[in-house]
């Protein structure tokens, strides 16, 4: 077992001197914020088009520099780091916008006219009415097969009937629908 070494417990004053030597202090960053916030906002405004995005970029730049303040060896370079961070964040914001515009610029599918929509509604209503006129098993088979998109085997298993019965009910149901829908037109 190694011998215990005597450890010196640093005081708060020692820690403050070490922080100041290691990088930018919080006080220095606060003063930089007060002195240069507006100029950094102006820089972002030259790169971006709306005030909210500019404010977000500048705030994020201060947050990032604050997080990395121990790596900023020379407090005089804090403003340079902030400017570069604002430029980089503005570029990233623009990239995201361009990507969003590319994704949104796909043409919208043609919308049906009001007449087509009304006609489709009439057809749906007549189909529903015709479906209600079918036998219960025919209706169940057609709904499961075509509206629930099940295979004939899945329909047979779901209803507990044979595959042949599914085929028979399905073909008779479609024939009855054709007659009912043809009579309504």
PDB file of N, CA, C and O in Angstrom, residues 112-129 181 184:
ATOM      1  N   UNK A 112     -57.667  18.369 -55.516  1.00  0.00           N
ATOM      2  CA  UNK A 112     -58.896  18.156 -56.258  1.00  0.00           C
ATOM      3  C   UNK A 112     -59.748  19.409 -56.183  1.00  0.00           C
ATOM      4  O   UNK A 112     -59.739  20.131 -55.189  1.00  0.00           O
ATOM      5  N   UNK A 113     -60.487  19.648 -57.258  1.00  0.00           N
ATOM      6  CA  UNK A 113     -61.386  20.800 -57.240  1.00  0.00           C
ATOM      7  C   UNK A 113     -62.557  20.499 -56.318  1.00  0.00           C
ATOM      8  O   UNK A 113     -62.771  19.362 -55.890  1.00  0.00           O
ATOM      9  N   UNK A 114     -63.318  21.500 -56.022  1.00  0.00           N
ATOM     10  CA  UNK A 114     -64.472  21.327 -55.147  1.00  0.00           C
ATOM     11  C   UNK A 114     -65.466  20.340 -55.759  1.00  0.00           C
ATOM     12  O   UNK A 114     -66.072  19.526 -55.058  1.00  0.00           O
ATOM     13  N   UNK A 115     -65.632  20.406 -57.084  1.00  0.00           N
ATOM     14  CA  UNK A 115     -66.563  19.490 -57.759  1.00  0.00           C
ATOM     15  C   UNK A 115     -66.092  18.042 -57.635  1.00  0.00           C
ATOM     16  O   UNK A 115     -66.885  17.145 -57.369  1.00  0.00           O
ATOM     17  N   UNK A 116     -64.768  17.839 -57.826  1.00  0.00           N
ATOM     18  CA  UNK A 116     -64.226  16.488 -57.701  1.00  0.00           C
ATOM     19  C   UNK A 116     -64.380  15.969 -56.277  1.00  0.00           C
ATOM     20  O   UNK A 116     -64.700  14.802 -56.063  1.00  0.00           O
ATOM     21  N   UNK A 117     -64.151  16.837 -55.304  1.00  0.00           N
ATOM     22  CA  UNK A 117     -64.308  16.447 -53.909  1.00  0.00           C
ATOM     23  C   UNK A 117     -65.737  16.066 -53.594  1.00  0.00           C
ATOM     24  O   UNK A 117     -65.996  15.086 -52.898  1.00  0.00           O
ATOM     25  N   UNK A 118     -66.687  16.826 -54.118  1.00  0.00           N
ATOM     26  CA  UNK A 118     -68.106  16.516 -53.891  1.00  0.00           C
ATOM     27  C   UNK A 118     -68.472  15.195 -54.563  1.00  0.00           C
ATOM     28  O   UNK A 118     -69.205  14.370 -54.001  1.00  0.00           O
ATOM     29  N   UNK A 119     -67.947  14.986 -55.767  1.00  0.00           N
ATOM     30  CA  UNK A 119     -68.221  13.740 -56.485  1.00  0.00           C
ATOM     31  C   UNK A 119     -67.630  12.542 -55.730  1.00  0.00           C
ATOM     32  O   UNK A 119     -68.290  11.504 -55.591  1.00  0.00           O
ATOM     33  N   UNK A 120     -66.410  12.692 -55.213  1.00  0.00           N
ATOM     34  CA  UNK A 120     -65.791  11.616 -54.430  1.00  0.00           C
ATOM     35  C   UNK A 120     -66.610  11.300 -53.189  1.00  0.00           C
ATOM     36  O   UNK A 120     -66.782  10.141 -52.812  1.00  0.00           O
ATOM     37  N   UNK A 121     -67.141  12.342 -52.541  1.00  0.00           N
ATOM     38  CA  UNK A 121     -67.974  12.140 -51.351  1.00  0.00           C
ATOM     39  C   UNK A 121     -69.243  11.374 -51.712  1.00  0.00           C
ATOM     40  O   UNK A 121     -69.660  10.475 -50.979  1.00  0.00           O
ATOM     41  N   UNK A 122     -69.844  11.717 -52.845  1.00  0.00           N
ATOM     42  CA  UNK A 122     -71.042  10.990 -53.283  1.00  0.00           C
ATOM     43  C   UNK A 122     -70.728   9.527 -53.546  1.00  0.00           C
ATOM     44  O   UNK A 122     -71.514   8.640 -53.190  1.00  0.00           O
ATOM     45  N   UNK A 123     -69.603   9.272 -54.189  1.00  0.00           N
ATOM     46  CA  UNK A 123     -69.206   7.884 -54.455  1.00  0.00           C
ATOM     47  C   UNK A 123     -68.968   7.128 -53.153  1.00  0.00           C
ATOM     48  O   UNK A 123     -69.364   5.974 -53.016  1.00  0.00           O
ATOM     49  N   UNK A 124     -68.307   7.766 -52.185  1.00  0.00           N
ATOM     50  CA  UNK A 124     -68.083   7.124 -50.886  1.00  0.00           C
ATOM     51  C   UNK A 124     -69.399   6.806 -50.197  1.00  0.00           C
ATOM     52  O   UNK A 124     -69.586   5.730 -49.650  1.00  0.00           O
ATOM     53  N   UNK A 125     -70.303   7.763 -50.237  1.00  0.00           N
ATOM     54  CA  UNK A 125     -71.607   7.553 -49.599  1.00  0.00           C
ATOM     55  C   UNK A 125     -72.360   6.395 -50.254  1.00  0.00           C
ATOM     56  O   UNK A 125     -72.954   5.564 -49.566  1.00  0.00           O
ATOM     57  N   UNK A 126     -72.313   6.347 -51.583  1.00  0.00           N
ATOM     58  CA  UNK A 126     -73.023   5.254 -52.263  1.00  0.00           C
ATOM     59  C   UNK A 126     -72.329   3.917 -52.019  1.00  0.00           C
ATOM     60  O   UNK A 126     -72.996   2.884 -51.896  1.00  0.00           O
ATOM     61  N   UNK A 127     -71.004   3.910 -51.902  1.00  0.00           N
ATOM     62  CA  UNK A 127     -70.286   2.679 -51.586  1.00  0.00           C
ATOM     63  C   UNK A 127     -70.655   2.189 -50.187  1.00  0.00           C
ATOM     64  O   UNK A 127     -70.898   1.000 -49.974  1.00  0.00           O
ATOM     65  N   UNK A 128     -70.700   3.097 -49.236  1.00  0.00           N
ATOM     66  CA  UNK A 128     -71.056   2.715 -47.862  1.00  0.00           C
ATOM     67  C   UNK A 128     -72.473   2.156 -47.833  1.00  0.00           C
ATOM     68  O   UNK A 128     -72.743   1.143 -47.186  1.00  0.00           O
ATOM     69  N   UNK A 129     -73.383   2.804 -48.554  1.00  0.00           N
ATOM     70  CA  UNK A 129     -74.769   2.320 -48.598  1.00  0.00           C
ATOM     71  C   UNK A 129     -74.834   0.943 -49.244  1.00  0.00           C
ATOM     72  O   UNK A 129     -75.550   0.057 -48.764  1.00  0.00           O
ATOM     73  N   UNK A 181     -73.838  -0.638 -57.185  1.00  0.00           N
ATOM     74  CA  UNK A 181     -73.230   0.633 -57.602  1.00  0.00           C
ATOM     75  C   UNK A 181     -73.660   0.990 -59.024  1.00  0.00           C
ATOM     76  O   UNK A 181     -73.850   2.161 -59.333  1.00  0.00           O
ATOM     77  N   UNK A 184     -77.132   2.526 -59.105  1.00  0.00           N
ATOM     78  CA  UNK A 184     -77.243   3.888 -58.534  1.00  0.00           C
ATOM     79  C   UNK A 184     -76.778   4.955 -59.521  1.00  0.00           C
ATOM     80  O   UNK A 184     -77.053   6.130 -59.347  1.00  0.00           O
TER      81      UNK A 184
END
